[in-house]
Short mmCIF file of C-alpha atoms in Angstrom, two decimals:
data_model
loop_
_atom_site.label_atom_id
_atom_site.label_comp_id
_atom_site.label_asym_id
_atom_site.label_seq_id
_atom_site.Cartn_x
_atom_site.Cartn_y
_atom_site.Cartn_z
CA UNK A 1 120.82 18.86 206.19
CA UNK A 2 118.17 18.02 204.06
CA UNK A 3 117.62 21.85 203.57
CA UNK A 4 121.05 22.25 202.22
CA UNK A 5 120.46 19.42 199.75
CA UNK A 6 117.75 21.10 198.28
CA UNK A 7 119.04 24.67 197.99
CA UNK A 8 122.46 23.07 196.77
CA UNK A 9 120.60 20.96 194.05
CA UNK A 10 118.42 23.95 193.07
CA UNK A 11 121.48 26.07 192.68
CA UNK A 12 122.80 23.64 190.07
CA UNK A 13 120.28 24.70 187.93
CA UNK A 14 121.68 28.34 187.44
CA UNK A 15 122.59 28.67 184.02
CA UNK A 16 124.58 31.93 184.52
CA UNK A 17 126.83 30.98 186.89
CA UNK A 18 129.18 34.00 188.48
CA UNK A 19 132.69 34.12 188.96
CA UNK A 20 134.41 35.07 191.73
CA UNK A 21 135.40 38.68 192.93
CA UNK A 22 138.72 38.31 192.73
CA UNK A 23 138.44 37.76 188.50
CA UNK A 24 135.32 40.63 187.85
CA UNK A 25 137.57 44.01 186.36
CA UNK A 26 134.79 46.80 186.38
CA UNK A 27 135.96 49.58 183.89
CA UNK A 28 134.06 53.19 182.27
CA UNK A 29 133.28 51.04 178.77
CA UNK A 30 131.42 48.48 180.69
CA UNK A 31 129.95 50.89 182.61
CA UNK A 32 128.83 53.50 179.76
CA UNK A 33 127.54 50.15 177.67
CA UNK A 34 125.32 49.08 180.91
CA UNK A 35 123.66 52.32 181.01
CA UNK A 36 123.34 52.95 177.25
CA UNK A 37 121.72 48.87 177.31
CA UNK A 38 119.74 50.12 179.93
CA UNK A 39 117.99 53.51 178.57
CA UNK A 40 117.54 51.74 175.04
CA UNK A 41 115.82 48.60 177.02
CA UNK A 42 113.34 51.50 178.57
CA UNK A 43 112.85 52.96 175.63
CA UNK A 44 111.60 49.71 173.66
CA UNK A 45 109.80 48.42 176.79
CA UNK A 46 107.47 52.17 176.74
CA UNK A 47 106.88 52.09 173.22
CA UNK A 48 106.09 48.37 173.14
CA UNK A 49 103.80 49.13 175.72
CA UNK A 50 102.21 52.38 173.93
CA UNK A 51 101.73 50.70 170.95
CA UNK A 52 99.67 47.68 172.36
CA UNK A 53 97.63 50.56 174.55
CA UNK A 54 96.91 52.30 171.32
CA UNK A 55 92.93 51.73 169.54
CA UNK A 56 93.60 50.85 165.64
CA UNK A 57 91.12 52.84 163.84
CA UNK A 58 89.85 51.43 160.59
CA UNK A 59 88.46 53.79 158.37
CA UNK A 60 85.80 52.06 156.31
CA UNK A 61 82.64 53.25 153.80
CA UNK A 62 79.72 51.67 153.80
CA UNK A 63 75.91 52.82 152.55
CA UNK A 64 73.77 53.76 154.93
CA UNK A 65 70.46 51.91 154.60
CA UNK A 66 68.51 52.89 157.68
CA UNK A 67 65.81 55.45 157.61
CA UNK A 68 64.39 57.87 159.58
CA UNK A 69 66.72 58.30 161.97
CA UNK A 70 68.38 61.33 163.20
CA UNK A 71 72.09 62.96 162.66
CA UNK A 72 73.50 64.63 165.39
CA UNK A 73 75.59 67.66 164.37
CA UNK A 74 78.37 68.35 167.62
CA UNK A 75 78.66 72.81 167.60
CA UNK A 76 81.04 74.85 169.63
CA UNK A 77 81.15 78.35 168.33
CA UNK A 78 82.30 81.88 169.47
CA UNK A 79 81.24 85.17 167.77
CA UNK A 80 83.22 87.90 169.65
CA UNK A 81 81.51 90.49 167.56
CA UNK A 82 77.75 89.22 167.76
CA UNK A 83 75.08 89.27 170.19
CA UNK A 84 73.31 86.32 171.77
CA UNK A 85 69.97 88.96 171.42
CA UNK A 86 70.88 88.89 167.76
CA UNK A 87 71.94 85.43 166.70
CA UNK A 88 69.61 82.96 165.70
CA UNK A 89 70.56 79.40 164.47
CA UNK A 90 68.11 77.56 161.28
CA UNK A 91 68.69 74.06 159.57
CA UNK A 92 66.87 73.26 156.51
CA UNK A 93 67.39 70.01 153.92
CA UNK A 94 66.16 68.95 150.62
CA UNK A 95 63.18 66.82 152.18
CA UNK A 96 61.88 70.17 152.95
CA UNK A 97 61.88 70.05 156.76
CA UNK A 98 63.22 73.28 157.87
CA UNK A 99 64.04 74.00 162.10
CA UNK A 100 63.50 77.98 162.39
CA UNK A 101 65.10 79.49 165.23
CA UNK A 102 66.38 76.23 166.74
CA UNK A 103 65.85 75.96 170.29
CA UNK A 104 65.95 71.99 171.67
CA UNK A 105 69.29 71.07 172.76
CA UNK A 106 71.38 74.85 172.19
CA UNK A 107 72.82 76.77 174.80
CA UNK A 108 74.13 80.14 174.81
CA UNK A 109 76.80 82.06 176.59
CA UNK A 110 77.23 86.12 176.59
CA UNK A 111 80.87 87.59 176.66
CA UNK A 112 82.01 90.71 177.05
CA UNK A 113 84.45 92.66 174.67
CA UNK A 114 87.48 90.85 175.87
CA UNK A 115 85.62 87.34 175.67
CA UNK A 116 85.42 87.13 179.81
CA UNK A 117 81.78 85.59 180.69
CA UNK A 118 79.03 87.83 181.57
CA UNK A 119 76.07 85.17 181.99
CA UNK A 120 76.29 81.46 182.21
CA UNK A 121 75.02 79.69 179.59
CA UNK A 122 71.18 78.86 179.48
CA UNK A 123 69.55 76.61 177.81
CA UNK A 124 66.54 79.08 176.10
CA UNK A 125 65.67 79.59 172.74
CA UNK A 126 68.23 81.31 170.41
CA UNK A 127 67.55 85.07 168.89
CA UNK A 128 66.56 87.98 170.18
CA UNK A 129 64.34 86.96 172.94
CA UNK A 130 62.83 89.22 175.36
CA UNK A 131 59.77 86.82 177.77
CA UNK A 132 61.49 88.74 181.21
CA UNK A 133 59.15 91.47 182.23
CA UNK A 134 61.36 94.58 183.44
CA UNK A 135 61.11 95.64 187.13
CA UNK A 136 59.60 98.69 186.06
CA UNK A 137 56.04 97.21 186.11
CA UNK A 138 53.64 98.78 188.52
CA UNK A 139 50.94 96.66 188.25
CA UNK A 140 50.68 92.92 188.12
CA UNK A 141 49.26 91.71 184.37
CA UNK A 142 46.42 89.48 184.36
CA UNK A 143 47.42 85.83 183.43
CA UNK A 144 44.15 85.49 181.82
CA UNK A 145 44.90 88.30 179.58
CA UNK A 146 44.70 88.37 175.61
CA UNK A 147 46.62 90.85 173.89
CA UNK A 148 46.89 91.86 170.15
CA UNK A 149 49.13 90.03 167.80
CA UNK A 150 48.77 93.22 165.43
CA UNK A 151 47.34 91.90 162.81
CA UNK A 152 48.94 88.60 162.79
CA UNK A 153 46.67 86.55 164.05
CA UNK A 154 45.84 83.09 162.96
CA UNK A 155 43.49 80.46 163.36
CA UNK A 156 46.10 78.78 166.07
CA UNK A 157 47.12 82.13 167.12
CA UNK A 158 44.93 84.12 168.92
CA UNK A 159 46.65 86.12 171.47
CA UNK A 160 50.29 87.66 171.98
CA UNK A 161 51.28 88.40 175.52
CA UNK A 162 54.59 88.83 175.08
CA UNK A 163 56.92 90.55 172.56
CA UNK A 164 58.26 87.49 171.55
CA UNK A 165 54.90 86.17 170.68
CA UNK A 166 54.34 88.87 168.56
CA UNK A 167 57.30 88.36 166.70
CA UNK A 168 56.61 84.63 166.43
CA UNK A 169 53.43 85.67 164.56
CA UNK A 170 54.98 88.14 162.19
CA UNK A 171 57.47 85.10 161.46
CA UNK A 172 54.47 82.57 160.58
CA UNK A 173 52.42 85.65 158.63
CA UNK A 174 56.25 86.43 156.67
CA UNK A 175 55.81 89.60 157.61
CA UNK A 176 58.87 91.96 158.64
CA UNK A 177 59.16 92.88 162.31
CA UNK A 178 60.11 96.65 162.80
CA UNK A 179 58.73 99.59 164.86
CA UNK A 180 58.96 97.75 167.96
CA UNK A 181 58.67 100.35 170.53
CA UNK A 182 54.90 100.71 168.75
CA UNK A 183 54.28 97.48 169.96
CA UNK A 184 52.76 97.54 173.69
CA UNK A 185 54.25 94.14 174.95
CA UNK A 186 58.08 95.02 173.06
CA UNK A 187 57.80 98.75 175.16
CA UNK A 188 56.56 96.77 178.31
CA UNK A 189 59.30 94.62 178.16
CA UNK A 190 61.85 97.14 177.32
CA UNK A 191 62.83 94.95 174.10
CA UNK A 192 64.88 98.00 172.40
CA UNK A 193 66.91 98.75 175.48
CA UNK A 194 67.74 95.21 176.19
CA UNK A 195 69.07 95.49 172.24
CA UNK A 196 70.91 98.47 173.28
CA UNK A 197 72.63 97.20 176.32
CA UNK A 198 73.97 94.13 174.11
CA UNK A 199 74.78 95.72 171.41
CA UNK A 200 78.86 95.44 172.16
CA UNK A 201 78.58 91.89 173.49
CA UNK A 202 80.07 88.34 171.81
CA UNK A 203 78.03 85.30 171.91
CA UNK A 204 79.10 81.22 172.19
CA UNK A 205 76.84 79.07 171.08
CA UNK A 206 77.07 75.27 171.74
CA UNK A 207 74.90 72.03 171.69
CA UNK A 208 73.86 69.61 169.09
CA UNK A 209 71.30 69.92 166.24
CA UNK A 210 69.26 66.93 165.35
CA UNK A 211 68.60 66.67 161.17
CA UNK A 212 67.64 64.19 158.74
CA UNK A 213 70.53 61.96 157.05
CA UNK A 214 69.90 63.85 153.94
CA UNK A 215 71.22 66.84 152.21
CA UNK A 216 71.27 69.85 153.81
CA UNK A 217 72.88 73.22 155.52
CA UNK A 218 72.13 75.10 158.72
CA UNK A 219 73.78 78.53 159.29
CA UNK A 220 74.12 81.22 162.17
CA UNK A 221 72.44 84.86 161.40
CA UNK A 222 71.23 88.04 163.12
CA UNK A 223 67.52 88.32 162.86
CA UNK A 224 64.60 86.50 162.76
CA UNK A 225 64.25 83.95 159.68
CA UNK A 226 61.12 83.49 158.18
CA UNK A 227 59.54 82.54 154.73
CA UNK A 228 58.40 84.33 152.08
CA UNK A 229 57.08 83.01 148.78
CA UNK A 230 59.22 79.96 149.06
CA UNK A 231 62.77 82.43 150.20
CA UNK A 232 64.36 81.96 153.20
CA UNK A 233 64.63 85.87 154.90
CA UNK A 234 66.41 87.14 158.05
CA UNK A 235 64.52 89.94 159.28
CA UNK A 236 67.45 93.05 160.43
CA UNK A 237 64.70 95.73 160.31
CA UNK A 238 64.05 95.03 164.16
CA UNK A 239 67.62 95.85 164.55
CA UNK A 240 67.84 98.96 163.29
CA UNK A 241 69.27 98.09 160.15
CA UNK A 242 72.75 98.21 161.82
CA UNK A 243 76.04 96.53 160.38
CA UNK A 244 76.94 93.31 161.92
CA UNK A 245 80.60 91.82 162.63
CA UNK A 246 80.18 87.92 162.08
CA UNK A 247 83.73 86.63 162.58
CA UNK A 248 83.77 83.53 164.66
CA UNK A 249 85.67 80.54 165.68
CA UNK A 250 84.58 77.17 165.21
CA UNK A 251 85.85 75.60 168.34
CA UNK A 252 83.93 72.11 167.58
CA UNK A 253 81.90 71.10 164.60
CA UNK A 254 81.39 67.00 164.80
CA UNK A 255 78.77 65.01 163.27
CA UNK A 256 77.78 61.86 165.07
CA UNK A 257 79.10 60.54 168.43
CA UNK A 258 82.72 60.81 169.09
CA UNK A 259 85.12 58.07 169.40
CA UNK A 260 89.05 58.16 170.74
CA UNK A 261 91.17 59.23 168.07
CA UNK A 262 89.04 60.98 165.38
CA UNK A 263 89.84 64.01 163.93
CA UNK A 264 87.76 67.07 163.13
CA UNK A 265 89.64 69.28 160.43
CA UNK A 266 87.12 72.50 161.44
CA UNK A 267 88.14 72.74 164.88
CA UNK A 268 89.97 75.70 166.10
CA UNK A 269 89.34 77.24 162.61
CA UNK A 270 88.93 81.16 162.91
CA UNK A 271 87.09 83.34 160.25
CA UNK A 272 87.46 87.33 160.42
CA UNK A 273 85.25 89.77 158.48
CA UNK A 274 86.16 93.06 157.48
CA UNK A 275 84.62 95.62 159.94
CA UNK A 276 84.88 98.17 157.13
CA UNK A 277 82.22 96.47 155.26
#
């Protein structure tokens, strides 16, 4: 009994009461409002909800007092036209620090013709680097060994082993590299056929660069960069003085870290060159 008290008391407190079967009349308006109430009750409930899950981004401009700290500079970029053996990547600014042939932090991907991956990107350094020795070495080279930098020798350079150490010391001299299958280590290492082979090949580049908060530029190019009398200089001798096809798509260019919602107005930006010139 006392059960029935309660749920007779709590009943009372219903303040929609119902009325009885026999008086409801169900008809297609009340029907079509219900559902129409229904959908437009859904439709405020998900965009109350999206709203209130949405970040509020607040653009605001402030100076930038710190120093010596470091930019980062987010990359993403195809060439289907350009080789990874040709392409080398330089950043320079107006404090005078300049990053030749940037290596820290870049990684590199070779594609065929039809943009399809060939080799998984590496992390090495960019340009036309050849350090792997070709199978077709007989006889085992001494690790001890000091070979001539042609010329280019300094008082922190001594030797060149390799072809790319060679080429590294023409760089630092500002001399032009060409006439590489003269060169014992570039024939060794079969640096003009590896040129050969990728000649046809595309190239993605990605990684970050690391400059100073200061004015500046960094730019891709085929050939070596180096510095004469105070000019920055690609050298294309090396590469036979060929033509080179630099269109490209930016897929990513960021500066900083990312954050949810910020846009980059460079990404998925394409740029194509005339092949006739």
């Amino acid at each position: 009994m006392e059960t029935k008290d309660i749920l007779s008391r709590l009943r009372q407190f219903d303040a929609y009461p119902k009325t009885l079967e026999d008086f409801r009349v169900k008809t297609y308006g009340g029907a079509i409002v219900t559902i129409i109430a229904g959908i437009l009750m859904t439709i405020l409930f998900v965009n109350e909800l999206t709203y209130y899950l949405s970040k509020d981004v607040k653009a605001e401009l402030f100076v930038d007092t710190s120093r010596g700290q470091k930019l980062q500079i987010n990359i993403d970029v195809t060439f289907p036209k350009l080789s990874c053996a040709f392409l080398s990547i330089d950043a320079m600014d107006v404090s005078g620090e300049q990053q030749i042939d940037v290596a820290h932090n870049i990684y590199k991907k070779r594609l065929d013709s039809e943009g399809k991956t060939i080799q998984e990107a590496t992390k090495e350094k960019l340009g036309d680097k050849s350090k792997d020795i070709i199978d077709t070495i007989k006889e085992p080279l001494d690790k001890n060994r000091c070979e001539s930098c042609y010329g280019a020798e300094t008082g922190e350079i001594k030797c060149c082993n390799t072809c790319e150490e060679v080429r590294d010391a023409y760089r630092k001299k500002g001399w032009a590299f060409k006439e590489a299958d003269h060169i014992v280590q570039c024939k060794r290492e079969g640096w003009s056929d590896k040129l050969k082979n990728q000649q046809n090949e595309g190239c993605q580049v990605f990684g970050y660069l690391e400059v100073n908060k200061v004015a500046g530029n960094f730019h891709f190019a085929p050939g070596k960069s180096f510095q004469q009398s105070h000019v920055h200089v690609h050298d294309l001798q090396a590469l036979g003085g060929q033509k080179f096809n630099i269109s490209h798509t930016i897929q990513h260019l960021s500066f900083g870290r990312s954050y949810p919602g910020i846009v980059n107005p460079l990404d998925k930006t394409a740029f194509n060159t005339d092949e006739s010139k």
